[in-house]
PDB file of C-alpha atoms and ligand atoms in Angstrom:
ATOM      1  CA  MET O   1     -13.934  -6.524 -20.472  1.00  0.00           C
ATOM      2  CA  GLU O   2     -11.721  -8.589 -18.132  1.00  0.00           C
ATOM      3  CA  SER O   3     -11.179  -5.550 -15.871  1.00  0.00           C
ATOM      4  CA  ASP O   4     -14.968  -4.895 -15.817  1.00  0.00           C
ATOM      5  CA  ARG O   5     -15.495  -8.460 -14.666  1.00  0.00           C
ATOM      6  CA  ASN O   6     -12.843  -8.068 -11.958  1.00  0.00           C
ATOM      7  CA  GLN O   7     -14.404  -4.834 -10.741  1.00  0.00           C
ATOM      8  CA  ASP O   8     -17.774  -6.528 -10.723  1.00  0.00           C
ATOM      9  CA  TYR O   9     -16.388  -9.291  -8.471  1.00  0.00           C
ATOM     10  CA  GLU O  10     -14.545  -6.813  -6.224  1.00  0.00           C
ATOM     11  CA  GLN O  11     -17.735  -4.870  -5.642  1.00  0.00           C
ATOM     12  CA  PHE O  12     -19.707  -8.046  -5.040  1.00  0.00           C
ATOM     13  CA  LYS O  13     -17.147  -9.195  -2.439  1.00  0.00           C
ATOM     14  CA  GLU O  14     -17.399  -5.909  -0.535  1.00  0.00           C
ATOM     15  CA  ARG O  15     -21.171  -5.942  -0.452  1.00  0.00           C
ATOM     16  CA  PHE O  16     -21.292  -9.625   0.415  1.00  0.00           C
ATOM     17  CA  PHE O  17     -18.937  -8.952   3.326  1.00  0.00           C
ATOM     18  CA  ARG O  18     -21.160  -6.124   4.586  1.00  0.00           C
ATOM     19  CA  LEU O  19     -24.226  -8.375   4.422  1.00  0.00           C
ATOM     20  CA  THR O  20     -22.765 -11.582   5.837  1.00  0.00           C
ATOM     21  CA  GLY O  21     -19.358 -10.892   7.404  1.00  0.00           C
ATOM     22  CA  ILE O  22     -17.912 -13.577   5.098  1.00  0.00           C
ATOM     23  CA  ASN O  23     -14.608 -12.613   3.494  1.00  0.00           C
ATOM     24  CA  LEU O  24     -14.590 -14.006  -0.045  1.00  0.00           C
ATOM     25  CA  SER O  25     -11.027 -12.720  -0.597  1.00  0.00           C
ATOM     26  CA  LEU O  26      -9.817 -15.752   1.354  1.00  0.00           C
ATOM     27  CA  TYR O  27     -11.642 -18.191  -0.962  1.00  0.00           C
ATOM     28  CA  LYS O  28      -9.957 -19.274  -4.221  1.00  0.00           C
ATOM     29  CA  GLU O  29     -11.092 -16.667  -6.717  1.00  0.00           C
ATOM     30  CA  GLU O  30     -11.609 -18.602  -9.945  1.00  0.00           C
ATOM     31  CA  GLN O  31     -13.602 -21.345  -8.249  1.00  0.00           C
ATOM     32  CA  MET O  32     -15.803 -18.875  -6.393  1.00  0.00           C
ATOM     33  CA  LYS O  33     -16.391 -16.685  -9.466  1.00  0.00           C
ATOM     34  CA  ARG O  34     -17.404 -19.724 -11.502  1.00  0.00           C
ATOM     35  CA  ARG O  35     -19.890 -20.843  -8.881  1.00  0.00           C
ATOM     36  CA  LEU O  36     -21.392 -17.390  -8.370  1.00  0.00           C
ATOM     37  CA  ASN O  37     -21.589 -16.639 -12.075  1.00  0.00           C
ATOM     38  CA  SER O  38     -23.402 -19.863 -12.889  1.00  0.00           C
ATOM     39  CA  PHE O  39     -25.938 -19.015 -10.163  1.00  0.00           C
ATOM     40  CA  ARG O  40     -26.217 -15.427 -11.430  1.00  0.00           C
ATOM     41  CA  ALA O  41     -26.845 -16.602 -15.024  1.00  0.00           C
ATOM     42  CA  ARG O  42     -29.491 -19.095 -13.872  1.00  0.00           C
ATOM     43  CA  LYS O  43     -31.284 -16.328 -11.963  1.00  0.00           C
ATOM     44  CA  GLN O  44     -30.926 -14.001 -14.982  1.00  0.00           C
ATOM     45  CA  PHE O  45     -28.992 -11.191 -13.311  1.00  0.00           C
ATOM     46  CA  PRO O  46     -26.807  -9.338 -15.879  1.00  0.00           C
ATOM     47  CA  ASP O  47     -23.787  -9.129 -13.576  1.00  0.00           C
ATOM     48  CA  LEU O  48     -22.674  -9.752  -9.980  1.00  0.00           C
ATOM     49  CA  VAL O  49     -23.426  -6.183  -8.914  1.00  0.00           C
ATOM     50  CA  ALA O  50     -27.051  -6.701  -9.945  1.00  0.00           C
ATOM     51  CA  LEU O  51     -27.032  -9.939  -7.952  1.00  0.00           C
ATOM     52  CA  ALA O  52     -25.711  -8.008  -4.935  1.00  0.00           C
ATOM     53  CA  ASP O  53     -28.584  -5.489  -5.363  1.00  0.00           C
ATOM     54  CA  GLY O  54     -30.999  -8.409  -5.363  1.00  0.00           C
ATOM     55  CA  MET O  55     -29.436  -9.918  -2.235  1.00  0.00           C
ATOM     56  CA  GLU O  56     -29.800  -6.655  -0.360  1.00  0.00           C
ATOM     57  CA  GLN O  57     -33.520  -6.696  -1.090  1.00  0.00           C
ATOM     58  CA  SER O  58     -34.256 -10.359  -0.551  1.00  0.00           C
ATOM     59  CA  GLY O  59     -33.107 -12.486   2.376  1.00  0.00           C
ATOM     60  CA  GLU O  60     -34.284 -15.529   0.460  1.00  0.00           C
ATOM     61  CA  LEU O  61     -31.963 -14.750  -2.458  1.00  0.00           C
ATOM     62  CA  LEU O  62     -29.102 -14.143  -0.011  1.00  0.00           C
ATOM     63  CA  ASP O  63     -29.693 -17.599   1.533  1.00  0.00           C
ATOM     64  CA  GLN O  64     -29.668 -19.132  -1.930  1.00  0.00           C
ATOM     65  CA  VAL O  65     -26.344 -17.457  -2.736  1.00  0.00           C
ATOM     66  CA  LEU O  66     -24.924 -18.679   0.571  1.00  0.00           C
ATOM     67  CA  SER O  67     -25.966 -22.234  -0.211  1.00  0.00           C
ATOM     68  CA  ARG O  68     -24.490 -21.934  -3.674  1.00  0.00           C
ATOM     69  CA  MET O  69     -21.088 -20.826  -2.437  1.00  0.00           C
ATOM     70  CA  THR O  70     -20.793 -23.587   0.150  1.00  0.00           C
ATOM     71  CA  ILE O  71     -20.602 -27.102  -1.204  1.00  0.00           C
ATOM     72  CA  ASN O  72     -22.218 -29.405   1.308  1.00  0.00           C
ATOM     73  CA  VAL O  73     -21.452 -32.856  -0.076  1.00  0.00           C
ATOM     74  CA  THR O  74     -20.599 -35.253   2.740  1.00  0.00           C
ATOM     75  CA  GLU O  75     -21.136 -38.837   3.907  1.00  0.00           C
ATOM     76  CA  PHE O  76     -20.810 -41.060   6.964  1.00  0.00           C
ATOM     77  CA  PHE O  77     -17.214 -42.291   7.447  1.00  0.00           C
ATOM     78  CA  ARG O  78     -16.078 -40.527   4.278  1.00  0.00           C
ATOM     79  CA  ASN O  79     -12.882 -42.271   3.042  1.00  0.00           C
ATOM     80  CA  ALA O  80     -13.361 -45.242   5.371  1.00  0.00           C
ATOM     81  CA  SER O  81      -9.733 -46.430   5.391  1.00  0.00           C
ATOM     82  CA  ARG O  82      -8.638 -43.120   6.936  1.00  0.00           C
ATOM     83  CA  TRP O  83     -11.229 -43.486   9.667  1.00  0.00           C
ATOM     84  CA  GLN O  84      -9.565 -46.765  10.618  1.00  0.00           C
ATOM     85  CA  ILE O  85      -6.367 -44.822  11.244  1.00  0.00           C
ATOM     86  CA  LEU O  86      -8.364 -42.309  13.281  1.00  0.00           C
ATOM     87  CA  GLU O  87      -9.844 -45.181  15.295  1.00  0.00           C
ATOM     88  CA  ASP O  88      -6.335 -46.397  16.209  1.00  0.00           C
ATOM     89  CA  LYS O  89      -5.463 -42.904  17.375  1.00  0.00           C
ATOM     90  CA  ILE O  90      -8.649 -42.597  19.455  1.00  0.00           C
ATOM     91  CA  LYS O  91      -7.895 -45.982  21.016  1.00  0.00           C
ATOM     92  CA  GLY O  92      -4.422 -44.668  21.922  1.00  0.00           C
ATOM     93  CA  ILE O  93      -5.901 -41.566  23.564  1.00  0.00           C
ATOM     94  CA  ALA O  94      -8.466 -43.664  25.463  1.00  0.00           C
ATOM     95  CA  ALA O  95      -5.602 -45.637  27.023  1.00  0.00           C
ATOM     96  CA  ARG O  96      -4.199 -42.493  28.640  1.00  0.00           C
ATOM     97  CA  LYS O  97      -7.146 -40.098  29.052  1.00  0.00           C
ATOM     98  CA  GLU O  98     -10.547 -40.293  30.648  1.00  0.00           C
ATOM     99  CA  ASN O  99     -12.249 -37.488  28.703  1.00  0.00           C
ATOM    100  CA  LEU O 100     -12.101 -36.524  25.059  1.00  0.00           C
ATOM    101  CA  THR O 101     -12.962 -33.237  23.352  1.00  0.00           C
ATOM    102  CA  VAL O 102     -13.420 -33.132  19.577  1.00  0.00           C
ATOM    103  CA  TRP O 103     -14.133 -30.403  17.017  1.00  0.00           C
ATOM    104  CA  SER O 104     -15.744 -31.340  13.710  1.00  0.00           C
ATOM    105  CA  ALA O 105     -15.047 -28.141  11.751  1.00  0.00           C
ATOM    106  CA  ALA O 106     -17.174 -27.542   8.617  1.00  0.00           C
ATOM    107  CA  CYS O 107     -19.466 -30.441   9.517  1.00  0.00           C
ATOM    108  CA  SER O 108     -22.088 -29.879   6.807  1.00  0.00           C
ATOM    109  CA  THR O 109     -25.274 -31.937   7.400  1.00  0.00           C
ATOM    110  CA  GLY O 110     -23.854 -33.845  10.369  1.00  0.00           C
ATOM    111  CA  GLU O 111     -22.628 -37.139   8.938  1.00  0.00           C
ATOM    112  CA  GLU O 112     -19.059 -36.386  10.055  1.00  0.00           C
ATOM    113  CA  PRO O 113     -19.736 -35.532  13.739  1.00  0.00           C
ATOM    114  CA  TYR O 114     -22.191 -38.423  14.050  1.00  0.00           C
ATOM    115  CA  SER O 115     -19.589 -40.790  12.536  1.00  0.00           C
ATOM    116  CA  LEU O 116     -17.228 -39.490  15.217  1.00  0.00           C
ATOM    117  CA  SER O 117     -19.803 -40.180  17.901  1.00  0.00           C
ATOM    118  CA  MET O 118     -20.321 -43.731  16.583  1.00  0.00           C
ATOM    119  CA  LEU O 119     -16.584 -44.385  16.623  1.00  0.00           C
ATOM    120  CA  ILE O 120     -15.683 -42.653  19.880  1.00  0.00           C
ATOM    121  CA  GLY O 121     -18.627 -44.285  21.666  1.00  0.00           C
ATOM    122  CA  LYS O 122     -16.738 -47.585  21.375  1.00  0.00           C
ATOM    123  CA  TYR O 123     -13.938 -46.262  23.606  1.00  0.00           C
ATOM    124  CA  PHE O 124     -15.515 -43.544  25.772  1.00  0.00           C
ATOM    125  CA  SER O 125     -18.864 -43.554  27.527  1.00  0.00           C
ATOM    126  CA  GLY O 126     -21.289 -40.820  26.523  1.00  0.00           C
ATOM    127  CA  ASN O 127     -20.546 -38.478  29.423  1.00  0.00           C
ATOM    128  CA  HIS O 128     -16.793 -38.706  28.802  1.00  0.00           C
ATOM    129  CA  TYR O 129     -16.653 -37.251  25.304  1.00  0.00           C
ATOM    130  CA  ARG O 130     -17.905 -34.050  23.755  1.00  0.00           C
ATOM    131  CA  ILE O 131     -18.047 -33.149  20.070  1.00  0.00           C
ATOM    132  CA  VAL O 132     -18.463 -29.554  18.936  1.00  0.00           C
ATOM    133  CA  ALA O 133     -19.647 -29.520  15.315  1.00  0.00           C
ATOM    134  CA  THR O 134     -19.547 -26.252  13.391  1.00  0.00           C
ATOM    135  CA  ASP O 135     -20.358 -24.887   9.958  1.00  0.00           C
ATOM    136  CA  ILE O 136     -20.875 -21.491   8.358  1.00  0.00           C
ATOM    137  CA  ASP O 137     -24.153 -22.514   6.704  1.00  0.00           C
ATOM    138  CA  ARG O 138     -27.217 -22.277   8.964  1.00  0.00           C
ATOM    139  CA  GLU O 139     -29.335 -24.444   6.682  1.00  0.00           C
ATOM    140  CA  VAL O 140     -26.988 -27.460   6.856  1.00  0.00           C
ATOM    141  CA  LEU O 141     -26.745 -26.994  10.621  1.00  0.00           C
ATOM    142  CA  ARG O 142     -30.533 -27.230  10.881  1.00  0.00           C
ATOM    143  CA  GLN O 143     -30.423 -30.553   9.052  1.00  0.00           C
ATOM    144  CA  ALA O 144     -27.471 -31.748  11.111  1.00  0.00           C
ATOM    145  CA  GLU O 145     -29.254 -30.926  14.340  1.00  0.00           C
ATOM    146  CA  ALA O 146     -32.363 -32.827  13.231  1.00  0.00           C
ATOM    147  CA  GLY O 147     -30.140 -35.878  12.596  1.00  0.00           C
ATOM    148  CA  ILE O 148     -32.616 -37.522  10.227  1.00  0.00           C
ATOM    149  CA  TYR O 149     -31.295 -39.208   7.092  1.00  0.00           C
ATOM    150  CA  GLN O 150     -32.683 -41.127   4.163  1.00  0.00           C
ATOM    151  CA  GLN O 151     -31.827 -44.638   3.000  1.00  0.00           C
ATOM    152  CA  GLN O 152     -29.229 -43.473   0.501  1.00  0.00           C
ATOM    153  CA  ALA O 153     -27.166 -41.766   3.204  1.00  0.00           C
ATOM    154  CA  VAL O 154     -27.038 -44.877   5.395  1.00  0.00           C
ATOM    155  CA  SER O 155     -26.496 -47.449   2.643  1.00  0.00           C
ATOM    156  CA  GLY O 156     -22.837 -47.892   3.666  1.00  0.00           C
ATOM    157  CA  PHE O 157     -23.920 -49.391   7.017  1.00  0.00           C
ATOM    158  CA  SER O 158     -24.810 -53.067   7.488  1.00  0.00           C
ATOM    159  CA  ALA O 159     -28.415 -53.812   8.549  1.00  0.00           C
ATOM    160  CA  GLU O 160     -27.120 -54.457  12.052  1.00  0.00           C
ATOM    161  CA  GLU O 161     -25.279 -51.134  12.216  1.00  0.00           C
ATOM    162  CA  GLN O 162     -28.374 -49.339  10.906  1.00  0.00           C
ATOM    163  CA  GLN O 163     -30.308 -50.789  13.862  1.00  0.00           C
ATOM    164  CA  GLN O 164     -27.510 -49.911  16.261  1.00  0.00           C
ATOM    165  CA  PHE O 165     -27.058 -46.278  15.218  1.00  0.00           C
ATOM    166  CA  PHE O 166     -30.515 -45.199  14.017  1.00  0.00           C
ATOM    167  CA  THR O 167     -34.159 -45.354  14.988  1.00  0.00           C
ATOM    168  CA  ILE O 168     -35.808 -46.391  11.739  1.00  0.00           C
ATOM    169  CA  LYS O 169     -39.269 -45.077  10.848  1.00  0.00           C
ATOM    170  CA  GLY O 170     -40.403 -45.810   7.304  1.00  0.00           C
ATOM    171  CA  PRO O 171     -37.851 -44.244   4.955  1.00  0.00           C
ATOM    172  CA  PHE O 172     -36.270 -42.145   7.735  1.00  0.00           C
ATOM    173  CA  TYR O 173     -33.236 -42.975   9.838  1.00  0.00           C
ATOM    174  CA  ARG O 174     -32.956 -40.904  12.991  1.00  0.00           C
ATOM    175  CA  ILE O 175     -29.649 -40.795  14.865  1.00  0.00           C
ATOM    176  CA  ARG O 176     -30.093 -42.494  18.241  1.00  0.00           C
ATOM    177  CA  PRO O 177     -30.294 -40.043  21.168  1.00  0.00           C
ATOM    178  CA  GLU O 178     -27.309 -41.588  22.969  1.00  0.00           C
ATOM    179  CA  LEU O 179     -25.099 -40.719  19.946  1.00  0.00           C
ATOM    180  CA  LYS O 180     -26.628 -37.280  19.585  1.00  0.00           C
ATOM    181  CA  ARG O 181     -26.312 -36.290  23.209  1.00  0.00           C
ATOM    182  CA  SER O 182     -22.569 -35.682  22.988  1.00  0.00           C
ATOM    183  CA  VAL O 183     -22.736 -33.534  19.842  1.00  0.00           C
ATOM    184  CA  ARG O 184     -23.350 -29.784  19.971  1.00  0.00           C
ATOM    185  CA  PHE O 185     -23.839 -27.764  16.772  1.00  0.00           C
ATOM    186  CA  LEU O 186     -22.734 -24.158  16.395  1.00  0.00           C
ATOM    187  CA  ARG O 187     -22.608 -21.679  13.566  1.00  0.00           C
ATOM    188  CA  HIS O 188     -18.957 -20.785  13.049  1.00  0.00           C
ATOM    189  CA  ASP O 189     -16.868 -19.151  10.325  1.00  0.00           C
ATOM    190  CA  LEU O 190     -13.466 -20.825  10.188  1.00  0.00           C
ATOM    191  CA  LEU O 191     -11.896 -17.694   8.735  1.00  0.00           C
ATOM    192  CA  ARG O 192     -13.278 -15.239  11.248  1.00  0.00           C
ATOM    193  CA  ASP O 193     -14.355 -16.770  14.542  1.00  0.00           C
ATOM    194  CA  PRO O 194     -12.070 -17.944  17.339  1.00  0.00           C
ATOM    195  CA  ALA O 195     -11.855 -21.696  17.946  1.00  0.00           C
ATOM    196  CA  PRO O 196     -14.834 -22.828  20.040  1.00  0.00           C
ATOM    197  CA  GLY O 197     -12.642 -24.313  22.807  1.00  0.00           C
ATOM    198  CA  ARG O 198      -9.609 -26.577  23.208  1.00  0.00           C
ATOM    199  CA  PHE O 199      -9.577 -30.046  21.756  1.00  0.00           C
ATOM    200  CA  ASP O 200      -7.832 -33.421  21.716  1.00  0.00           C
ATOM    201  CA  VAL O 201      -8.963 -34.057  18.145  1.00  0.00           C
ATOM    202  CA  ILE O 202      -9.880 -31.648  15.338  1.00  0.00           C
ATOM    203  CA  VAL O 203     -11.438 -33.040  12.176  1.00  0.00           C
ATOM    204  CA  CYS O 204     -11.514 -30.576   9.271  1.00  0.00           C
ATOM    205  CA  ARG O 205     -11.994 -32.225   5.921  1.00  0.00           C
ATOM    206  CA  ASN O 206     -12.905 -31.201   2.396  1.00  0.00           C
ATOM    207  CA  VAL O 207     -13.218 -27.489   3.031  1.00  0.00           C
ATOM    208  CA  LEU O 208      -9.596 -26.280   3.147  1.00  0.00           C
ATOM    209  CA  ILE O 209      -9.421 -26.819  -0.630  1.00  0.00           C
ATOM    210  CA  TYR O 210     -11.708 -23.796  -1.129  1.00  0.00           C
ATOM    211  CA  PHE O 211      -9.381 -21.320   0.598  1.00  0.00           C
ATOM    212  CA  THR O 212      -6.373 -19.312  -0.565  1.00  0.00           C
ATOM    213  CA  GLU O 213      -2.974 -19.998   1.035  1.00  0.00           C
ATOM    214  CA  GLU O 214      -3.565 -17.004   3.317  1.00  0.00           C
ATOM    215  CA  GLY O 215      -6.957 -18.363   4.371  1.00  0.00           C
ATOM    216  CA  LYS O 216      -5.507 -21.818   5.040  1.00  0.00           C
ATOM    217  CA  SER O 217      -2.680 -20.373   7.148  1.00  0.00           C
ATOM    218  CA  LEU O 218      -5.179 -18.472   9.308  1.00  0.00           C
ATOM    219  CA  ILE O 219      -7.098 -21.680   9.920  1.00  0.00           C
ATOM    220  CA  TYR O 220      -4.052 -23.895  10.596  1.00  0.00           C
ATOM    221  CA  GLN O 221      -2.862 -21.338  13.102  1.00  0.00           C
ATOM    222  CA  LYS O 222      -6.210 -21.513  14.843  1.00  0.00           C
ATOM    223  CA  PHE O 223      -6.048 -25.309  14.924  1.00  0.00           C
ATOM    224  CA  GLY O 224      -2.468 -25.252  16.223  1.00  0.00           C
ATOM    225  CA  HIS O 225      -3.580 -23.096  19.181  1.00  0.00           C
ATOM    226  CA  ALA O 226      -6.810 -24.969  19.843  1.00  0.00           C
ATOM    227  CA  LEU O 227      -5.231 -28.436  20.062  1.00  0.00           C
ATOM    228  CA  ASN O 228      -4.103 -29.802  23.416  1.00  0.00           C
ATOM    229  CA  GLN O 229      -0.513 -31.086  23.554  1.00  0.00           C
ATOM    230  CA  GLY O 230      -0.359 -34.370  21.642  1.00  0.00           C
ATOM    231  CA  GLY O 231      -3.757 -33.610  20.046  1.00  0.00           C
ATOM    232  CA  ILE O 232      -4.580 -34.795  16.533  1.00  0.00           C
ATOM    233  CA  LEU O 233      -5.670 -32.872  13.420  1.00  0.00           C
ATOM    234  CA  PHE O 234      -7.339 -34.982  10.719  1.00  0.00           C
ATOM    235  CA  VAL O 235      -7.630 -33.333   7.267  1.00  0.00           C
ATOM    236  CA  GLY O 236      -9.128 -34.337   3.899  1.00  0.00           C
ATOM    237  CA  SER O 237      -7.496 -36.497   1.260  1.00  0.00           C
ATOM    238  CA  THR O 238      -6.112 -33.614  -0.810  1.00  0.00           C
ATOM    239  CA  GLU O 239      -5.358 -31.246   2.030  1.00  0.00           C
ATOM    240  CA  GLN O 240      -1.849 -31.937   3.279  1.00  0.00           C
ATOM    241  CA  ILE O 241      -0.127 -29.100   5.122  1.00  0.00           C
ATOM    242  CA  PHE O 242       3.071 -28.032   3.406  1.00  0.00           C
ATOM    243  CA  ARG O 243       4.935 -26.754   6.521  1.00  0.00           C
ATOM    244  CA  PRO O 244       3.082 -28.097   9.586  1.00  0.00           C
ATOM    245  CA  ASP O 245       5.962 -27.082  11.904  1.00  0.00           C
ATOM    246  CA  ILE O 246       5.041 -23.397  11.401  1.00  0.00           C
ATOM    247  CA  PHE O 247       1.769 -24.111  13.199  1.00  0.00           C
ATOM    248  CA  GLY O 248       3.303 -26.231  15.984  1.00  0.00           C
ATOM    249  CA  LEU O 249       2.210 -29.447  14.260  1.00  0.00           C
ATOM    250  CA  ALA O 250       4.114 -32.494  13.045  1.00  0.00           C
ATOM    251  CA  SER O 251       3.014 -34.975  10.429  1.00  0.00           C
ATOM    252  CA  ALA O 252       1.742 -38.102  12.181  1.00  0.00           C
ATOM    253  CA  GLU O 253       0.787 -40.124   9.077  1.00  0.00           C
ATOM    254  CA  SER O 254      -0.762 -39.056   5.757  1.00  0.00           C
ATOM    255  CA  PHE O 255      -3.591 -36.623   6.536  1.00  0.00           C
ATOM    256  CA  PHE O 256      -2.939 -36.657  10.293  1.00  0.00           C
ATOM    257  CA  TYR O 257      -0.963 -34.091  12.294  1.00  0.00           C
ATOM    258  CA  ARG O 258       0.003 -34.075  15.939  1.00  0.00           C
ATOM    259  CA  LYS O 259       0.360 -30.991  18.119  1.00  0.00           C
ATOM    260  CA  GLN O 260       3.940 -30.876  19.177  1.00  0.00           C
ATOM    261  CA  ASP O 261       5.242 -30.499  22.621  1.00  0.00           C
ATOM    262  CA  LYS O 262       6.400 -26.865  23.048  1.00  0.00           C
ATOM    263  CA  LYS O 263       9.983 -28.048  23.709  1.00  0.00           C
ATOM    264  CA  GLN O 264      10.018 -30.237  20.601  1.00  0.00           C
ATOM    265  CA  SER O 265       8.824 -27.440  18.348  1.00  0.00           C
ATOM    266  CA  GLU O 266      11.429 -24.901  19.612  1.00  0.00           C
TER     267      GLU O 266
HETATM  268  C1  SAM B   1     -17.759 -30.361   1.321  1.00  0.00           C
HETATM  269  S1  SAM B   1     -18.397 -29.951   2.888  1.00  0.00           S
HETATM  270  C2  SAM B   1     -17.382 -30.958   3.933  1.00  0.00           C
HETATM  271  C3  SAM B   1     -18.179 -31.712   4.973  1.00  0.00           C
HETATM  272  C4  SAM B   1     -17.366 -32.707   5.816  1.00  0.00           C
HETATM  273  N1  SAM B   1     -16.320 -32.058   6.546  1.00  0.00           N
HETATM  274  C5  SAM B   1     -16.805 -33.821   4.952  1.00  0.00           C
HETATM  275  O1  SAM B   1     -15.600 -33.895   4.758  1.00  0.00           O
HETATM  276  O2  SAM B   1     -17.584 -34.641   4.466  1.00  0.00           O
HETATM  277  C6  SAM B   1     -17.756 -28.311   3.124  1.00  0.00           C
HETATM  278  C7  SAM B   1     -18.449 -27.519   4.229  1.00  0.00           C
HETATM  279  O3  SAM B   1     -17.663 -26.364   4.512  1.00  0.00           O
HETATM  280  C8  SAM B   1     -18.536 -25.325   4.921  1.00  0.00           C
HETATM  281  N2  SAM B   1     -17.817 -24.037   4.856  1.00  0.00           N
HETATM  282  C9  SAM B   1     -17.475 -23.299   3.764  1.00  0.00           C
HETATM  283  N3  SAM B   1     -16.846 -22.170   4.137  1.00  0.00           N
HETATM  284  C10 SAM B   1     -16.756 -22.203   5.503  1.00  0.00           C
HETATM  285  C11 SAM B   1     -16.202 -21.327   6.488  1.00  0.00           C
HETATM  286  N4  SAM B   1     -15.608 -20.183   6.144  1.00  0.00           N
HETATM  287  N5  SAM B   1     -16.320 -21.680   7.791  1.00  0.00           N
HETATM  288  C12 SAM B   1     -16.937 -22.824   8.169  1.00  0.00           C
HETATM  289  N6  SAM B   1     -17.477 -23.702   7.283  1.00  0.00           N
HETATM  290  C13 SAM B   1     -17.384 -23.390   5.962  1.00  0.00           C
HETATM  291  C14 SAM B   1     -19.691 -25.475   3.958  1.00  0.00           C
HETATM  292  O4  SAM B   1     -20.864 -24.855   4.448  1.00  0.00           O
HETATM  293  C15 SAM B   1     -19.805 -27.005   3.832  1.00  0.00           C
HETATM  294  O5  SAM B   1     -20.794 -27.513   4.694  1.00  0.00           O
END
């Protein structure tokens, strides 16, 4: 029975890869199986192979599976105290650099890159910083690009900040164009695609937890290469890197890593 279930998942992974290019082997298996199986049961497919058959016939079902396997929960300035530390680091960079490049990796519906734009805008003028925001899920990217949020999403801001950062129309809060202008959204698979440039800051939070150790290593390596010397990597609250030195990084504070000078890391 157990081996049938494993075979079922193995076959699903292969067919999913052929359809989407997404390699589920690099996602934690138990977590992914649980999520897929609850979706499968709700849709009344007898097993994952039957679900794969269904996905091959229906793009709509495939999109639903994709949404199910990616958890999109996010918020503006998620874990606010850590963003204060980030602000200090941005201030430090602003004292020595004129331009700033930032990657918000796995940005979900946009709250993270727009938070970055709100914060960085205090220290860099709009044409001196650029944020590349990426995610694997096209649907969340569509929402992120629209940049329109509801009251609940902006409830952490004071009334004054709401006015400063959003154009408010009825129940909708639209990100102001001057904050949006510096943010570019791209579809990107962290496990498969090359880094979309070189950066002074990479923010990648609350996604690394889904990957196997092998998957995480692939991504850290990518980040290590994509960071400029002295650049900062900011990760989520449960996502410390066990051996940052392997990736040319050094711990700079809890949940922050700094790209080491080549000489230092030798
Ligand atoms: C929980 S959200 C995190 C959003 C934001 N970074 C935060 O901390 O609030 C996780 C995001 O990771 C994305 N994701 C999952 N697998 C991915 C992959 N292989 N490459 C890029 N993004 C991925 C999901 O689509 C989802 O939007």
